[in-house]
CSV table of C-alpha atoms in Angstrom, one decimal:
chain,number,residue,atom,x,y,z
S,23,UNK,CA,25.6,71.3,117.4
S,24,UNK,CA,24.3,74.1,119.7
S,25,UNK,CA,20.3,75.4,119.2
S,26,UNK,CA,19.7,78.5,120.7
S,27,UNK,CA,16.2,79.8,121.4
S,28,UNK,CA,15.2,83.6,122.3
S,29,UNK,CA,11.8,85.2,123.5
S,30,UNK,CA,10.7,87.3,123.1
S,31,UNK,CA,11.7,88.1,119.3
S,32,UNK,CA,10.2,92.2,120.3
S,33,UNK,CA,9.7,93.9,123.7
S,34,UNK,CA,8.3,97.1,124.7
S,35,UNK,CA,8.2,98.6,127.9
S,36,UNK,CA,8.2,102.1,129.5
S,37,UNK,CA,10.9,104.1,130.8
S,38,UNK,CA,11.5,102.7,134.6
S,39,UNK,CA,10.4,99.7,133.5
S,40,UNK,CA,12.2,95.9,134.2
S,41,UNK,CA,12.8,94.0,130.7
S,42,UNK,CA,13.4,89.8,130.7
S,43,UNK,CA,14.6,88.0,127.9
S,44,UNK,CA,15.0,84.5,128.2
S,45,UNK,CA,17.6,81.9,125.9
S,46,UNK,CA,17.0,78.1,125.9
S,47,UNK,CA,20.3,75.9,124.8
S,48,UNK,CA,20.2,72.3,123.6
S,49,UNK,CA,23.8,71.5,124.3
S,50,UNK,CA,24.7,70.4,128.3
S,51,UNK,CA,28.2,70.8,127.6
S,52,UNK,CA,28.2,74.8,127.0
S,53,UNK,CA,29.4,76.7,129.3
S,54,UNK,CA,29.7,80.1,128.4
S,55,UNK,CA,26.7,82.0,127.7
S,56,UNK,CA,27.1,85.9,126.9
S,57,UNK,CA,24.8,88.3,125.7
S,58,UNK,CA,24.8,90.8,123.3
S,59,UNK,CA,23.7,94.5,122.6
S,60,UNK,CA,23.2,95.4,118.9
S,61,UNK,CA,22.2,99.4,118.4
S,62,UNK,CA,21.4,100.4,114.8
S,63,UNK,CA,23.5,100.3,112.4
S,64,UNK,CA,26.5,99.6,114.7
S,65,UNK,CA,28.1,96.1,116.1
S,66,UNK,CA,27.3,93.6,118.3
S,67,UNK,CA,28.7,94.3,121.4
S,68,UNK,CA,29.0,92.3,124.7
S,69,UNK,CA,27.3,93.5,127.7
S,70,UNK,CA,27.4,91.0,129.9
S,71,UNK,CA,28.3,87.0,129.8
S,72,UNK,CA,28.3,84.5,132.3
S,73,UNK,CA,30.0,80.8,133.1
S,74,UNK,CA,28.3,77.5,134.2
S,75,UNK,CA,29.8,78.2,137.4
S,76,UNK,CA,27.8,80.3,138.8
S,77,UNK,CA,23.9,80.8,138.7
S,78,UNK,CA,23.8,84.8,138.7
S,79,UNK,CA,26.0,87.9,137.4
S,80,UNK,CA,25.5,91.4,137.7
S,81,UNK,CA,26.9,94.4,136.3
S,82,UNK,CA,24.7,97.8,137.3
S,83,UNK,CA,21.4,97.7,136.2
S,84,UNK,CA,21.9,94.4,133.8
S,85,UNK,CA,21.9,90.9,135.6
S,86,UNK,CA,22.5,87.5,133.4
S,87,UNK,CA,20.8,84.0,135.6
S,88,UNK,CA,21.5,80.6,134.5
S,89,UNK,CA,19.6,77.3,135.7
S,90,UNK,CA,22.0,74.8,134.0
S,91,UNK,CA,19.7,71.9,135.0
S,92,UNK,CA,16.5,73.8,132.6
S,93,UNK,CA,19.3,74.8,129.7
S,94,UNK,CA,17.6,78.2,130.2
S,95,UNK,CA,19.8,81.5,130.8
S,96,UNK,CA,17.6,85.2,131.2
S,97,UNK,CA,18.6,88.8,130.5
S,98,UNK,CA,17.2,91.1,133.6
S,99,UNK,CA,17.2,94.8,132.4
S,100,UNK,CA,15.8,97.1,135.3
S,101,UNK,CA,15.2,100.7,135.6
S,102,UNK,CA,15.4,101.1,131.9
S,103,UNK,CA,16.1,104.2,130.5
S,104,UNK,CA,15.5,104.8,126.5
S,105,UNK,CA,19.4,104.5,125.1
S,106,UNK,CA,18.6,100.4,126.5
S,107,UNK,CA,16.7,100.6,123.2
S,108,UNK,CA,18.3,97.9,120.6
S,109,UNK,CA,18.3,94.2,120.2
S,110,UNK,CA,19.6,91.9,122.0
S,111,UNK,CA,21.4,88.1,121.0
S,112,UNK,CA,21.7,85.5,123.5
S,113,UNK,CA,24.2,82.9,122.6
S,114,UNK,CA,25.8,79.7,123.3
S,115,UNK,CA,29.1,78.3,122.3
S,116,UNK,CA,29.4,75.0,120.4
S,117,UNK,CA,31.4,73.5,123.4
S,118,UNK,CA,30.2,69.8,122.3
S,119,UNK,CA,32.0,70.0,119.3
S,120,UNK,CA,35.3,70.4,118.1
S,121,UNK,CA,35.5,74.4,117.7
S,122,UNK,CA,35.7,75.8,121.3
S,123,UNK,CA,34.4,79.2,121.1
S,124,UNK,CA,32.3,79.1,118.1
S,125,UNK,CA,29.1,80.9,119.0
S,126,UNK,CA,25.2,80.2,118.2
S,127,UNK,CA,23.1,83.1,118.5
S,128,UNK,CA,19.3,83.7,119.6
S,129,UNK,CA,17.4,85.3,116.5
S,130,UNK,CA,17.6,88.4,118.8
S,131,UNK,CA,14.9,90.9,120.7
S,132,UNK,CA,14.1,94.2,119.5
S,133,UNK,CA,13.6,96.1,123.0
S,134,UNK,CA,12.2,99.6,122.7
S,135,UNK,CA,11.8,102.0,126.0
S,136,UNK,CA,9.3,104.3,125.5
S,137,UNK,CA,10.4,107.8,127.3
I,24,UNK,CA,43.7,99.8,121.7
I,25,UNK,CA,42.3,99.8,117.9
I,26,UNK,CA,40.0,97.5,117.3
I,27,UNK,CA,38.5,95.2,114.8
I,28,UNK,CA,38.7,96.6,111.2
I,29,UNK,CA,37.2,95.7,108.4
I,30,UNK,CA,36.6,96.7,104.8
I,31,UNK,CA,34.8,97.8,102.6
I,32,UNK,CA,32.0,99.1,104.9
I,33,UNK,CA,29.8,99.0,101.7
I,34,UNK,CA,30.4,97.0,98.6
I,35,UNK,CA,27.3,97.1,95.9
I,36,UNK,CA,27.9,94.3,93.2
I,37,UNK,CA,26.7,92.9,90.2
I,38,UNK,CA,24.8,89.2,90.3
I,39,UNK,CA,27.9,86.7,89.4
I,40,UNK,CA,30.8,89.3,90.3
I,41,UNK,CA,32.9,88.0,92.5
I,42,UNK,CA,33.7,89.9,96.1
I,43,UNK,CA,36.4,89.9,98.3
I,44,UNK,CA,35.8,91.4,102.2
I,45,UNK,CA,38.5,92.2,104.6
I,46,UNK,CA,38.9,91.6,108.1
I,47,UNK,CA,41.9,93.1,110.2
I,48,UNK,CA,41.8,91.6,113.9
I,49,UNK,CA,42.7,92.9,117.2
I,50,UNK,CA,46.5,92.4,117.6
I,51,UNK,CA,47.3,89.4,119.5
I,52,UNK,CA,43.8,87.9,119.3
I,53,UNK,CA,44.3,84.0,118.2
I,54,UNK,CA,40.5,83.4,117.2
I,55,UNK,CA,38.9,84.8,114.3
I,56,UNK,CA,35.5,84.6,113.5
I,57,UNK,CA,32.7,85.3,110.6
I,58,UNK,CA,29.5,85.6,110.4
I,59,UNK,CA,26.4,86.8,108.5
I,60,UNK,CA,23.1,89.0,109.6
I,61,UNK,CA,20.4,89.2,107.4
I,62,UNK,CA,18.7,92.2,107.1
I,63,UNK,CA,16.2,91.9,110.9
I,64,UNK,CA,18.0,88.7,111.6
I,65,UNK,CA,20.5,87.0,113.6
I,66,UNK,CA,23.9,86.2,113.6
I,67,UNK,CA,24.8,83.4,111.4
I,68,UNK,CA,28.3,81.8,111.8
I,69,UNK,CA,30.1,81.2,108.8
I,70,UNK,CA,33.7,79.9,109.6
I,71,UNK,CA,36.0,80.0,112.7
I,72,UNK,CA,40.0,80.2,112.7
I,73,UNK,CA,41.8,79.7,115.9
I,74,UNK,CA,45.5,80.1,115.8
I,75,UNK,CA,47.3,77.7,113.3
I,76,UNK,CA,44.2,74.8,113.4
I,77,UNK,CA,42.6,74.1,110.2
I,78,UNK,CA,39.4,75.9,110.2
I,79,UNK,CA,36.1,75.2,110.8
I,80,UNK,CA,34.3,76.1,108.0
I,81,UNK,CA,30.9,74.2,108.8
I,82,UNK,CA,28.9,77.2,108.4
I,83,UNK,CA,29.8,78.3,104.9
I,84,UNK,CA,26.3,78.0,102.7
I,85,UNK,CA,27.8,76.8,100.0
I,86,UNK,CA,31.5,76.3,97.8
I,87,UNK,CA,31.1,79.7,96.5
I,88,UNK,CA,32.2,80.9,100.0
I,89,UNK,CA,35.7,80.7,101.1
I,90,UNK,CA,37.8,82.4,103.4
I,91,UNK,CA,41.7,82.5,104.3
I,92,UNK,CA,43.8,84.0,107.3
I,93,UNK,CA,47.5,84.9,106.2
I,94,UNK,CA,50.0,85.1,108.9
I,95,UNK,CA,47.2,84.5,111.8
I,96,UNK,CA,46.1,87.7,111.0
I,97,UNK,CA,44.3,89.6,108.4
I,98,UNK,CA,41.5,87.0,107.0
I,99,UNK,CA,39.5,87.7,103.6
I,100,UNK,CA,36.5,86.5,103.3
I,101,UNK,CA,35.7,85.4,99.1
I,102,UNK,CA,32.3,85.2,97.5
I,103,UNK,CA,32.7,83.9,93.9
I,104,UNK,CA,29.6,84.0,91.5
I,105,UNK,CA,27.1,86.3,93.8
I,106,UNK,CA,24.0,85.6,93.9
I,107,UNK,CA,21.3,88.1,95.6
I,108,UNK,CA,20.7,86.0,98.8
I,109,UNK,CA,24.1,86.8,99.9
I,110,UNK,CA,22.6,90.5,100.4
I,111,UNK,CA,23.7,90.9,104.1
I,112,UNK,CA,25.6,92.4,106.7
I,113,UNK,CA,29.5,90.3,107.2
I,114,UNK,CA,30.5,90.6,110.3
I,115,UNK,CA,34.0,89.9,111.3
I,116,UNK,CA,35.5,89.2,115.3
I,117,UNK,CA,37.9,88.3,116.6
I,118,UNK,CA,39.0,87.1,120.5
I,119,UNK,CA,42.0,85.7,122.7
I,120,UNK,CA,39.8,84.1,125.3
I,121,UNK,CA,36.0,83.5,124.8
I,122,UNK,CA,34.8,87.2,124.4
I,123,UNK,CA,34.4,88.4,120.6
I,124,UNK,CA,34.4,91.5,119.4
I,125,UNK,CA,33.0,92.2,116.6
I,126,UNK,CA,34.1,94.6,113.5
I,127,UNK,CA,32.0,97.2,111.9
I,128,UNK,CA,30.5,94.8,109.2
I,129,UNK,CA,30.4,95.0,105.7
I,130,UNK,CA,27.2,95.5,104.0
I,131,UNK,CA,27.0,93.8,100.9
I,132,UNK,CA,24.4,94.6,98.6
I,133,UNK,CA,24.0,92.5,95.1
I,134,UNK,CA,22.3,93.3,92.4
């Protein structure tokens, strides 16, 4: 099965600031890598994915890169503003096995943005 | 559109009660998915129905879990004899392609 790796487990940065969080997978076979946001006390929700494909995505001031060849996929987070706050989960699917679309999550990132 | 439902958003039990949680998916959506969070942790996956396909239930921790989709629709998830390790956040989602989206939860509290 998929192993999914996230670091930093917390980040703090200041308001303007760029935030990184970077995934490693073990599986070569995944494909699909999405990330995401989890504010208190509510539900995951996705933010932004991306597909073995292609090596970058954006979507405003969130940007996902992949380097298929490391198994490594990043979170890029600039000009961050404090409702960014939240933690984040990476996550992989288990594409190897038999259940297409099962996910594996990161342990996830607590990211505060200090006004 | 609505979107995931699920129910109870609390349920506080007794050790060796037995719970039942609820999970009402997006119409149309062919995959449904649970999972567990740990109070400060991740996402763990607990089982995986996709449309009529016998389910993957490799991530259920033990035989006291068990969960069943009627109609390829609602799913319940069952935990007989609770124990206070299954304290946590169930999370329910559900999705037609590869995105999931995720229910409110249920936040199950034994004691």
């Amino acid at each position: 099965g998929e192993n999914v790796e996230q670091h930093p487990s917390t980040l703090s940065v200041q308001e303007g600031d760029s935030a990184v969080i970077k995934c490693t997978y073990s599986d070569s076979a995944s494909n699909y890598f999405p990330w995401y946001k989890q504010e208190l006390g509510k539900r995951p929700q996705l933010i932004i994915d991306i597909r073995s494909n292609v090596g970058e995505k954006k979507d405003q001031r969130i940007a996902v890169t992949l380097n298929k060849t490391a198994k490594h996929f990043s979170l890029h987070i600039t000009e961050t503003q404090p409702e960014d706050s939240a933690v984040y989960f990476c996550a992989a699917p288990n594409a190897g096995g038999t259940s297409y679309g099962k996910l594996t999550f990161g342990q996830g990132t607590i990211l505060t943005v200090h006004p | 559109g609505a979107g995931v439902s699920q129910s109870p958003s609390n349920k506080v039990t007794e050790k060796g009660k037995d719970v039942e949680l609820r999970c009402d998916p997006i119409s149309g959506h062919t995959a449904l998915y649970w999972y567990r969070q740990s109070l400060g942790q991740g996402l763990e996956f607990l089982i995986y129905f996709q449309g009529n396909s016998a389910p993957d239930k490799s991530g259920l921790p033990s035989d006291r879990f068990s969960a069943e989709r009627t109609g390829g629709s609602v799913s319940t998830l069952t935990i007989q004899r609770t124990q206070q390790e299954d304290s946590a956040v169930y999370l329910c989602a559900s999705s037609v392609l590869d995105e999931q989206y995720f229910g409110p939860g249920t936040r199950l509290t034994v004691t």
